[in-house]
Amino acid sequence: MSNVTSPPAAASETAVAHFAAKLTFEADCWDVHDAMSRGDQDFVLLDVRAPDTYAAGHVPGAINLPHGKIIESRMAAWPADTTFVVYCAGPHCNGADRAASRLARLGRPVKLMIGGAVGWLDEGFQHVFGAEPGSLSEREAA
């Protein structure tokens, strides 16, 4: 028995529950891009990295709100049922987890965009630069 199959894979019922639950916590870069490019964006995309890192390249349409600045008074700008999708640099960064935790403690619906800024580029999508969110349509027209 290899290290892959020991311990054995979970029972199908357990696997279904696990993976279904996981999808309630995560969105991938492709699905975020698809929703935004079709004008079907029913979420607010937050880049939770530092402002200088955001300015150096971010997902078009993302609002910069560093995870440490996610507080109730700032979130009051959005209706209570707004879904937030958060991302940071990528799998090597836990800023998005910190942001998601803060939002959840504030009672806000939240998902993490797996892969982050690096995953976005890995999918072949482009970043925009500067302190403003920019837009996906502007970036794709360039």
mmCIF file of C-alpha atoms in Angstrom:
data_model
loop_
_atom_site.group_PDB
_atom_site.id
_atom_site.type_symbol
_atom_site.label_atom_id
_atom_site.label_comp_id
_atom_site.label_asym_id
_atom_site.label_seq_id
_atom_site.Cartn_x
_atom_site.Cartn_y
_atom_site.Cartn_z
ATOM 1 C CA MET A 1 0.000 0.000 0.000
ATOM 2 C CA SER A 2 1.434 3.403 -0.995
ATOM 3 C CA ASN A 3 1.381 6.653 0.945
ATOM 4 C CA VAL A 4 -1.351 7.726 -1.473
ATOM 5 C CA THR A 5 -3.768 4.932 -0.569
ATOM 6 C CA SER A 6 -2.859 4.692 3.112
ATOM 7 C CA PRO A 7 -5.064 5.782 4.679
ATOM 8 C CA PRO A 8 -7.658 4.715 2.105
ATOM 9 C CA ALA A 9 -9.918 7.199 0.321
ATOM 10 C CA ALA A 10 -12.997 8.273 2.220
ATOM 11 C CA ALA A 11 -16.296 6.504 1.712
ATOM 12 C CA SER A 12 -18.320 8.023 -1.138
ATOM 13 C CA GLU A 13 -20.927 9.545 1.187
ATOM 14 C CA THR A 14 -18.194 11.211 3.248
ATOM 15 C CA ALA A 15 -16.421 12.466 0.119
ATOM 16 C CA VAL A 16 -19.644 13.933 -1.293
ATOM 17 C CA ALA A 17 -20.298 15.813 1.956
ATOM 18 C CA HIS A 18 -16.710 17.055 2.153
ATOM 19 C CA PHE A 19 -16.442 18.324 -1.407
ATOM 20 C CA ALA A 20 -19.929 19.831 -1.418
ATOM 21 C CA ALA A 21 -19.100 21.691 1.793
ATOM 22 C CA LYS A 22 -15.763 22.848 0.373
ATOM 23 C CA LEU A 23 -17.548 24.535 -2.539
ATOM 24 C CA THR A 24 -19.476 26.701 -0.060
ATOM 25 C CA PHE A 25 -16.145 28.162 1.098
ATOM 26 C CA GLU A 26 -14.309 28.554 -2.206
ATOM 27 C CA ALA A 27 -14.596 29.915 -5.731
ATOM 28 C CA ASP A 28 -11.957 29.421 -8.389
ATOM 29 C CA CYS A 29 -10.415 32.045 -10.639
ATOM 30 C CA TRP A 30 -12.176 30.698 -13.715
ATOM 31 C CA ASP A 31 -15.640 31.004 -12.163
ATOM 32 C CA VAL A 32 -14.904 34.519 -10.858
ATOM 33 C CA HIS A 33 -13.679 35.583 -14.301
ATOM 34 C CA ASP A 34 -16.677 33.968 -15.999
ATOM 35 C CA ALA A 35 -19.199 35.746 -13.759
ATOM 36 C CA MET A 36 -17.466 39.087 -14.186
ATOM 37 C CA SER A 37 -17.048 38.791 -17.956
ATOM 38 C CA ARG A 38 -20.738 37.870 -18.423
ATOM 39 C CA GLY A 39 -21.896 40.792 -16.258
ATOM 40 C CA ASP A 40 -23.237 38.281 -13.741
ATOM 41 C CA GLN A 41 -21.173 39.515 -10.793
ATOM 42 C CA ASP A 42 -23.301 38.981 -7.693
ATOM 43 C CA PHE A 43 -20.394 39.447 -5.293
ATOM 44 C CA VAL A 44 -17.792 42.019 -4.289
ATOM 45 C CA LEU A 45 -14.236 40.990 -5.088
ATOM 46 C CA LEU A 46 -11.730 42.087 -2.436
ATOM 47 C CA ASP A 47 -7.972 42.068 -2.884
ATOM 48 C CA VAL A 48 -6.828 41.900 0.735
ATOM 49 C CA ARG A 49 -3.121 42.589 0.142
ATOM 50 C CA ALA A 50 -1.221 45.772 0.976
ATOM 51 C CA PRO A 51 -1.943 48.820 -1.225
ATOM 52 C CA ASP A 52 1.513 48.813 -2.850
ATOM 53 C CA THR A 53 1.169 45.139 -3.776
ATOM 54 C CA TYR A 54 -2.334 45.787 -5.139
ATOM 55 C CA ALA A 55 -1.035 48.691 -7.248
ATOM 56 C CA ALA A 56 1.696 46.461 -8.683
ATOM 57 C CA GLY A 57 -0.974 44.193 -10.230
ATOM 58 C CA HIS A 58 -4.445 42.990 -9.280
ATOM 59 C CA VAL A 59 -7.535 41.295 -10.654
ATOM 60 C CA PRO A 60 -9.572 43.782 -12.704
ATOM 61 C CA GLY A 61 -12.549 45.020 -10.698
ATOM 62 C CA ALA A 62 -11.114 44.034 -7.320
ATOM 63 C CA ILE A 63 -11.378 46.544 -4.502
ATOM 64 C CA ASN A 64 -8.324 46.843 -2.281
ATOM 65 C CA LEU A 65 -9.138 46.312 1.377
ATOM 66 C CA PRO A 66 -6.224 44.850 3.349
ATOM 67 C CA HIS A 67 -7.406 42.087 5.664
ATOM 68 C CA GLY A 68 -6.382 44.013 8.783
ATOM 69 C CA LYS A 69 -8.731 46.852 7.810
ATOM 70 C CA ILE A 70 -11.834 44.692 7.511
ATOM 71 C CA ILE A 71 -13.880 46.124 10.358
ATOM 72 C CA GLU A 72 -17.600 46.590 10.874
ATOM 73 C CA SER A 73 -17.631 50.329 10.135
ATOM 74 C CA ARG A 74 -15.939 49.819 6.741
ATOM 75 C CA MET A 75 -18.226 46.961 5.786
ATOM 76 C CA ALA A 76 -21.308 49.113 6.459
ATOM 77 C CA ALA A 77 -20.891 50.474 2.925
ATOM 78 C CA TRP A 78 -22.392 47.211 1.606
ATOM 79 C CA PRO A 79 -25.756 45.588 2.391
ATOM 80 C CA ALA A 80 -25.539 42.868 5.048
ATOM 81 C CA ASP A 81 -26.306 40.088 2.546
ATOM 82 C CA THR A 82 -23.485 41.038 0.136
ATOM 83 C CA THR A 83 -21.285 38.080 -0.719
ATOM 84 C CA PHE A 84 -17.577 38.859 -0.639
ATOM 85 C CA VAL A 85 -14.947 36.925 -2.556
ATOM 86 C CA VAL A 86 -11.483 37.507 -1.136
ATOM 87 C CA TYR A 87 -8.027 36.787 -2.470
ATOM 88 C CA CYS A 88 -4.413 37.453 -1.613
ATOM 89 C CA ALA A 89 -1.166 36.561 -3.381
ATOM 90 C CA GLY A 90 -1.817 32.840 -3.753
ATOM 91 C CA PRO A 91 -1.581 29.481 -2.031
ATOM 92 C CA HIS A 92 1.552 30.542 -0.168
ATOM 93 C CA CYS A 93 -0.312 33.431 1.530
ATOM 94 C CA ASN A 94 -2.909 33.256 4.297
ATOM 95 C CA GLY A 95 -4.186 36.819 3.949
ATOM 96 C CA ALA A 96 -7.368 35.643 2.242
ATOM 97 C CA ASP A 97 -8.017 33.185 5.076
ATOM 98 C CA ARG A 98 -7.563 36.010 7.568
ATOM 99 C CA ALA A 99 -9.939 38.217 5.584
ATOM 100 C CA ALA A 100 -12.532 35.462 5.248
ATOM 101 C CA SER A 101 -12.358 34.821 8.969
ATOM 102 C CA ARG A 102 -12.860 38.518 9.751
ATOM 103 C CA LEU A 103 -15.813 38.771 7.368
ATOM 104 C CA ALA A 104 -17.415 35.636 8.787
ATOM 105 C CA ARG A 105 -17.034 36.997 12.333
ATOM 106 C CA LEU A 106 -18.874 40.110 11.122
ATOM 107 C CA GLY A 107 -21.692 37.884 9.855
ATOM 108 C CA ARG A 108 -20.860 38.511 6.185
ATOM 109 C CA PRO A 109 -21.190 35.840 3.471
ATOM 110 C CA VAL A 110 -17.703 35.098 2.146
ATOM 111 C CA LYS A 111 -15.801 32.821 -0.202
ATOM 112 C CA LEU A 112 -12.101 32.572 -0.875
ATOM 113 C CA MET A 113 -10.853 32.744 -4.477
ATOM 114 C CA ILE A 114 -8.453 29.816 -4.522
ATOM 115 C CA GLY A 115 -5.171 30.486 -6.258
ATOM 116 C CA GLY A 116 -5.298 34.214 -5.547
ATOM 117 C CA ALA A 117 -3.455 36.693 -7.755
ATOM 118 C CA VAL A 118 -1.022 33.988 -8.917
ATOM 119 C CA GLY A 119 -3.856 31.613 -9.799
ATOM 120 C CA TRP A 120 -5.511 34.372 -11.834
ATOM 121 C CA LEU A 121 -2.373 34.721 -13.941
ATOM 122 C CA ASP A 122 -1.963 30.939 -14.150
ATOM 123 C CA GLU A 123 -5.410 30.752 -15.786
ATOM 124 C CA GLY A 124 -4.153 33.135 -18.491
ATOM 125 C CA PHE A 125 -6.056 36.162 -17.219
ATOM 126 C CA GLN A 126 -4.402 39.558 -16.940
ATOM 127 C CA HIS A 127 -3.910 41.993 -14.080
ATOM 128 C CA VAL A 128 -4.517 45.726 -14.097
ATOM 129 C CA PHE A 129 -2.146 48.134 -12.406
ATOM 130 C CA GLY A 130 -2.481 51.154 -10.144
ATOM 131 C CA ALA A 131 -4.575 52.128 -7.154
ATOM 132 C CA GLU A 132 -7.985 51.861 -8.890
ATOM 133 C CA PRO A 133 -9.989 48.666 -9.429
ATOM 134 C CA GLY A 134 -10.149 48.950 -13.211
ATOM 135 C CA SER A 135 -12.486 46.609 -15.039
ATOM 136 C CA LEU A 136 -12.362 43.279 -16.757
ATOM 137 C CA SER A 137 -13.823 44.715 -19.980
ATOM 138 C CA GLU A 138 -11.117 47.425 -20.102
ATOM 139 C CA ARG A 139 -8.391 44.840 -19.596
ATOM 140 C CA GLU A 140 -9.715 42.440 -22.195
ATOM 141 C CA ALA A 141 -10.128 45.234 -24.739
ATOM 142 C CA ALA A 142 -6.444 46.183 -24.361
#
